[in-house]
């Protein structure tokens, strides 16, 4: 007889950041809730894909009835700017900052230094090509300041090289992050912060 | 239209130790797996209760066909001992130690100092009553050495008071935990370790 | 008879970040080294002030024979820039970044939101006054991106207000710090990083 | 010219748990205190050995005028018990627990699995020999529950083997440490806690 506790624990172990012990805790938690609650969760998971879809333009996940997601559909946004991010959560962070009104494209991953990972190269080139004809002037490579992020930005720069006569490529500025102490900032962060100083 | 991403994220936020950000990460993770994988997880959750049941004797969760779970059904185990634990994971830890051959009872929770929490008082008394007639001699209160664990042990001691002429109540010994440094052991741990010293 | 172990432990407790237990560890450590080693340490501490002095210009601590420290004495440095930092360690971090060739001034502290702390206001104004006559054009407020750092920068801006027709005041740019993930960057950091984007 | 800041920082780096950055912080801290405070600290360090001495019996460090330290001199303490600890801080922890009235011996170190470290074997044997003639009945090996502590306890057991017909050797009991959760206790801790259970 299948050991359902073990099977479900193994399924939860596939969740990001979840090991065997926490996976077991999830199962025991679910054992203590009502069958009705388990059924609700089950249904939400099963139907996650139902009307959550990928926007055909920026390739982020959203739920709605229009063909394009709200960011791609919004005519008030700036077509001269395209921001390339790794994943949906990064787009969410940028939107929360309320400081960008251009368009988006989700790479769907990062490239590790050891050669793993995948990004949507073909789709990116197709959109950039098309958008250049529609007024695109600058592409912001908004990757994390990690070695994977930089490696990925290098690759994107490489594949967009042929188009550099038509668009500017830019990366996010380095500087002091909120809450950080100057004493511990490394050389790259500090020189970025110095170059990027602004009138007080 | 319901925002399924938000709804599922909220459902995951109810999992132990999971906040809004990690809940969102779970949803995005599930968006990246196949519909088939989502369906499998969904089914495992939905059917978790199907043949996982609570043993009517010790009240732990298990899956099997017998009426009683394997620990309660095992005639080779020692009926003179009953160990009271907070939850299934504690029973699992004791079984892994391979140092106890008596019976179990799961309290199903702990009592916090502020008065929250619930434990199965009625069920415990009923089983202790019955087991005393069947040779029960000692009840081990195997709660954590935390303030909640001690508070819960106090309460269990209180409700079993009328039966103390028939059974001994005991608690787990304090002492140096594996890997701990003597220098940092508090007074209670050290005096326990001293009282509990054994021939080397 | 004075308890030297306790007395020395109390003295070490005044060190930044050192509590009673670690202070005691220091004393026990010193008990295990030779009297000769203790004497050497004792002498280094006693003579710390001997030829370590404060540069009369920037007020940092240095050891050398000239009147002015090497940064203030260096004629190749840029007199049009003055960087105001909290403490010596911040100056050291900026010098390590190898991205600044102006002059320095050490505030000697930060101002906390609750009104504690002290900074060298009088000395700062005197030097800024004098340096303006010698070509000073911009003062960089290089404080940490913490609330204390920002509070201190506000105060410095306030006291230099009368001189703003002669010099520009600037602060270090915000942005992604090396190693940080975009997903976790707050709004201020991200909008700073966006404003400060540079050609890739 | 000697760089006193660097020299003193290097000296502080020898303190337990102190790296280059914290060592520098100590030096900067000392630069900000008065010369008088530096002189006091200097003197305390220089004179640490002056009347802090090692008790010739237990080999712990103490300051006082008697030949023997207060624990060895106290006639009300129990000569039938001798506790062997690694260092002074362990003795302090045991005394704080207020649960032991026997005699002490400080090993002065632990033995690592790779063969490093030193303990006072000769001195221990001499004292045990003498104390046996004066009523010693039990030696408590009060080492940490770490692999080094256990390795050291094994060695001490080994060198005291010839004397085992005269004295009992004991080690501190394992069990749940204050504040620990049963769920995470390992097998050794749990079986110790079970064996060492006490009446509630």
Coordinates of N, CA, C and O in Angstrom, one line a residue, chain B residues 95-175:
Chain B
X95 N 11.3 6.8 18.1 CA 11.5 5.5 17.5 C 12.8 5.4 16.8 O 13.5 4.4 16.8
X96 N 13.3 6.5 16.2 CA 14.6 6.5 15.6 C 15.7 6.3 16.6 O 16.7 5.6 16.3
X97 N 15.5 6.7 17.9 CA 16.5 6.5 18.9 C 16.6 5.0 19.3 O 17.6 4.6 19.9
X98 N 15.5 4.3 18.9 CA 15.5 2.8 19.2 C 15.8 2.4 20.6 O 16.5 1.5 20.9
X99 N 15.2 3.2 21.5 CA 15.5 3.0 23.0 C 14.3 2.9 23.8 O 14.3 3.0 25.0
X100 N 13.1 2.7 23.1 CA 11.9 2.7 23.9 C 10.9 1.6 23.3 O 10.7 1.6 22.1
X101 N 10.4 0.8 24.1 CA 9.6 -0.3 23.6 C 8.2 -0.3 24.2 O 7.4 -1.3 24.1
X102 N 7.8 0.9 24.8 CA 6.4 0.9 25.4 C 5.4 1.4 24.4 O 5.6 1.4 23.2
X103 N 4.3 1.9 25.0 CA 3.2 2.4 24.1 C 3.2 3.9 24.0 O 4.0 4.6 24.7
X104 N 2.4 4.5 23.1 CA 2.4 5.9 22.9 C 1.1 6.6 23.0 O 0.0 5.9 22.8
X105 N 1.1 7.9 23.2 CA -0.1 8.7 23.1 C 0.2 10.1 22.6 O 1.2 10.7 23.1
X106 N -0.5 10.5 21.6 CA -0.1 11.9 21.0 C -1.1 12.9 21.5 O -2.3 12.8 21.4
X107 N -0.6 13.9 22.2 CA -1.4 15.0 22.8 C -2.1 15.8 21.7 O -3.1 16.5 22.0
X108 N -1.4 15.9 20.6 CA -2.0 16.7 19.5 C -1.7 18.2 19.6 O -2.3 19.0 18.8
X109 N -0.9 18.6 20.5 CA -0.5 20.1 20.6 C 0.2 20.3 21.9 O 0.5 19.4 22.7
X110 N 0.5 21.6 22.1 CA 1.1 22.1 23.4 C 0.3 23.2 23.9 O -0.5 23.8 23.2
X111 N 0.4 23.5 25.2 CA -0.2 24.6 25.8 C 0.8 25.8 25.9 O 1.8 25.6 26.5
X112 N 0.5 26.9 25.4 CA 1.4 28.1 25.6 C 1.1 28.7 26.9 O 0.1 28.6 27.5
X113 N 2.1 29.5 27.3 CA 2.0 30.2 28.6 C 0.8 31.2 28.6 O 0.2 31.6 29.6
X114 N 0.5 31.7 27.4 CA -0.6 32.7 27.3 C -2.0 32.0 27.2 O -3.0 32.6 27.0
X115 N -2.0 30.7 27.3 CA -3.3 30.0 27.4 C -3.8 29.4 26.1 O -4.9 28.9 26.0
X116 N -3.0 29.6 25.0 CA -3.5 29.0 23.7 C -3.1 27.6 23.6 O -2.3 27.0 24.4
X117 N -3.6 27.0 22.6 CA -3.3 25.6 22.3 C -4.3 24.6 22.9 O -5.0 24.9 23.8
X118 N -4.2 23.4 22.4 CA -5.1 22.4 22.9 C -4.5 21.0 22.9 O -3.7 20.7 22.0
X119 N -4.8 20.3 24.0 CA -4.3 18.9 24.1 C -5.5 18.0 24.4 O -6.5 18.4 24.9
X120 N -5.3 16.7 24.0 CA -6.4 15.8 24.1 C -6.5 15.2 25.6 O -6.2 14.0 25.8
X121 N -7.0 16.0 26.4 CA -7.1 15.6 27.8 C -8.0 14.4 28.1 O -7.7 13.5 28.7
X122 N -9.2 14.5 27.6 CA -10.2 13.5 27.8 C -9.8 12.2 27.3 O -9.9 11.1 28.0
X123 N -9.2 12.2 26.0 CA -8.8 10.9 25.4 C -7.6 10.3 26.2 O -7.5 9.1 26.4
X124 N -6.8 11.2 26.8 CA -5.6 10.7 27.5 C -6.1 10.0 28.8 O -5.7 8.9 29.1
X125 N -7.0 10.6 29.5 CA -7.5 10.1 30.8 C -8.1 8.7 30.5 O -7.9 7.7 31.2
X126 N -8.9 8.7 29.5 CA -9.6 7.4 29.1 C -8.7 6.3 28.9 O -8.8 5.2 29.4
X127 N -7.6 6.6 28.1 CA -6.7 5.5 27.8 C -5.8 5.1 29.0 O -5.5 3.9 29.2
X128 N -5.5 6.1 29.8 CA -4.7 5.8 31.0 C -5.5 4.9 32.0 O -5.0 3.9 32.5
X129 N -6.7 5.3 32.2 CA -7.7 4.5 33.0 C -7.7 3.1 32.6 O -7.5 2.1 33.4
X130 N -7.9 2.9 31.3 CA -8.0 1.5 30.7 C -6.7 0.8 30.8 O -6.7 -0.4 31.2
X131 N -5.6 1.5 30.5 CA -4.4 0.8 30.5 C -3.9 0.4 31.9 O -3.1 -0.6 32.1
X132 N -4.3 1.2 32.9 CA -3.9 0.8 34.3 C -4.4 -0.5 34.6 O -3.7 -1.4 35.2
X133 N -5.7 -0.8 34.1 CA -6.3 -2.1 34.4 C -5.5 -3.2 33.6 O -5.6 -4.4 33.9
X134 N -4.7 -2.8 32.6 CA -4.0 -3.8 31.8 C -2.5 -3.7 32.0 O -1.7 -4.1 31.2
X135 N -2.1 -3.3 33.2 CA -0.7 -3.4 33.6 C 0.2 -2.2 33.4 O 1.4 -2.2 33.6
X136 N -0.4 -1.0 33.1 CA 0.3 0.2 33.0 C 0.9 0.6 34.3 O 0.2 0.7 35.3
X137 N 2.3 0.9 34.4 CA 2.9 1.2 35.6 C 3.5 2.6 35.6 O 3.7 3.2 36.6
X138 N 3.9 3.1 34.4 CA 4.6 4.3 34.3 C 4.2 5.1 33.1 O 4.1 4.5 32.0
X139 N 4.0 6.4 33.3 CA 3.7 7.3 32.1 C 4.9 8.3 32.0 O 5.2 9.0 32.9
X140 N 5.5 8.2 30.8 CA 6.7 9.1 30.6 C 6.2 10.4 29.8 O 5.6 10.3 28.7
X141 N 6.3 11.5 30.4 CA 5.9 12.8 29.8 C 7.1 13.3 28.9 O 8.1 13.9 29.4
X142 N 7.0 12.9 27.7 CA 8.1 13.2 26.8 C 7.9 14.5 25.9 O 7.6 14.4 24.7
X143 N 7.9 15.6 26.7 CA 7.7 16.9 26.0 C 9.0 17.6 25.7 O 10.0 17.2 26.3
X144 N 9.0 18.6 24.9 CA 10.3 19.3 24.6 C 10.7 20.1 25.9 O 9.9 20.3 26.8
X145 N 12.0 20.4 26.0 CA 12.5 21.1 27.2 C 12.3 22.6 27.0 O 13.1 23.4 27.6
X146 N 11.3 23.0 26.3 CA 11.0 24.4 26.1 C 9.9 24.8 27.2 O 9.4 24.0 27.9
X147 N 9.7 26.1 27.3 CA 8.7 26.6 28.3 C 7.3 26.1 28.0 O 6.6 25.7 28.9
X148 N 7.0 26.0 26.7 CA 5.7 25.4 26.3 C 5.6 23.9 26.7 O 4.6 23.5 27.2
X149 N 6.7 23.2 26.4 CA 6.7 21.8 26.7 C 6.6 21.6 28.2 O 5.8 20.7 28.7
X150 N 7.2 22.4 29.0 CA 7.2 22.3 30.4 C 5.8 22.6 31.0 O 5.3 22.0 31.9
X151 N 5.2 23.7 30.4 CA 3.9 24.1 30.8 C 2.9 23.0 30.5 O 2.0 22.7 31.3
X152 N 3.1 22.4 29.3 CA 2.2 21.3 28.9 C 2.3 20.1 29.9 O 1.4 19.5 30.3
X153 N 3.6 19.8 30.2 CA 3.9 18.7 31.1 C 3.2 18.9 32.5 O 2.7 18.0 33.1
X154 N 3.3 20.2 32.9 CA 2.6 20.5 34.2 C 1.1 20.2 34.1 O 0.6 19.7 35.1
X155 N 0.5 20.6 33.0 CA -0.9 20.4 32.9 C -1.3 18.9 32.9 O -2.2 18.5 33.5
X156 N -0.5 18.1 32.1 CA -0.7 16.7 32.1 C -0.6 16.1 33.4 O -1.4 15.2 33.9
X157 N 0.4 16.5 34.2 CA 0.7 16.0 35.5 C -0.6 16.3 36.4 O -1.0 15.5 37.2
X158 N -1.1 17.5 36.2 CA -2.3 18.0 36.9 C -3.5 17.1 36.7 O -4.1 16.6 37.6
X159 N -3.7 16.8 35.4 CA -4.9 16.0 35.1 C -4.8 14.5 35.4 O -5.8 13.8 35.6
X160 N -3.5 14.1 35.5 CA -3.3 12.7 35.9 C -3.1 12.5 37.4 O -2.9 11.4 37.9
X161 N -3.2 13.6 38.1 CA -3.0 13.6 39.6 C -3.8 12.5 40.3 O -3.3 11.7 41.1
X162 N -5.1 12.4 40.0 CA -6.0 11.4 40.7 C -5.5 10.0 40.5 O -5.8 9.1 41.3
X163 N -4.7 9.7 39.4 CA -4.3 8.4 39.2 C -2.8 8.0 39.6 O -2.3 7.0 39.4
X164 N -2.2 9.0 40.4 CA -0.8 8.8 40.7 C -0.6 7.7 41.7 O 0.5 7.3 41.9
X165 N -1.7 7.2 42.4 CA -1.4 6.1 43.3 C -1.3 4.8 42.5 O -0.8 3.8 43.0
X166 N -1.7 4.8 41.2 CA -1.6 3.6 40.4 C -0.4 3.6 39.4 O 0.1 2.6 39.0
X167 N 0.0 4.8 39.0 CA 1.1 4.9 38.0 C 2.1 5.9 38.5 O 1.8 6.9 39.1
X168 N 3.4 5.7 38.1 CA 4.4 6.7 38.3 C 4.4 7.6 37.1 O 4.2 7.2 35.9
X169 N 4.6 8.9 37.3 CA 4.8 9.8 36.2 C 6.3 10.2 36.2 O 6.9 10.4 37.2
X170 N 6.9 10.2 35.0 CA 8.3 10.5 34.9 C 8.4 11.5 33.7 O 7.6 11.6 32.8
X171 N 9.5 12.3 33.7 CA 9.9 13.2 32.6 C 11.3 12.8 32.1 O 12.1 12.2 32.9
X172 N 11.6 13.2 30.9 CA 12.9 12.9 30.3 C 14.0 13.6 31.1 O 13.8 14.8 31.5
X173 N 15.1 13.0 31.2 CA 16.2 13.6 32.0 C 16.9 14.7 31.2 O 16.9 14.7 30.0
X174 N 17.3 15.7 31.9 CA 18.1 16.8 31.3 C 19.5 16.4 31.3 O 20.0 15.5 32.1
X175 N 20.3 16.9 30.4 CA 21.7 16.6 30.4 C 22.3 17.3 29.2 O 21.7 18.1 28.5

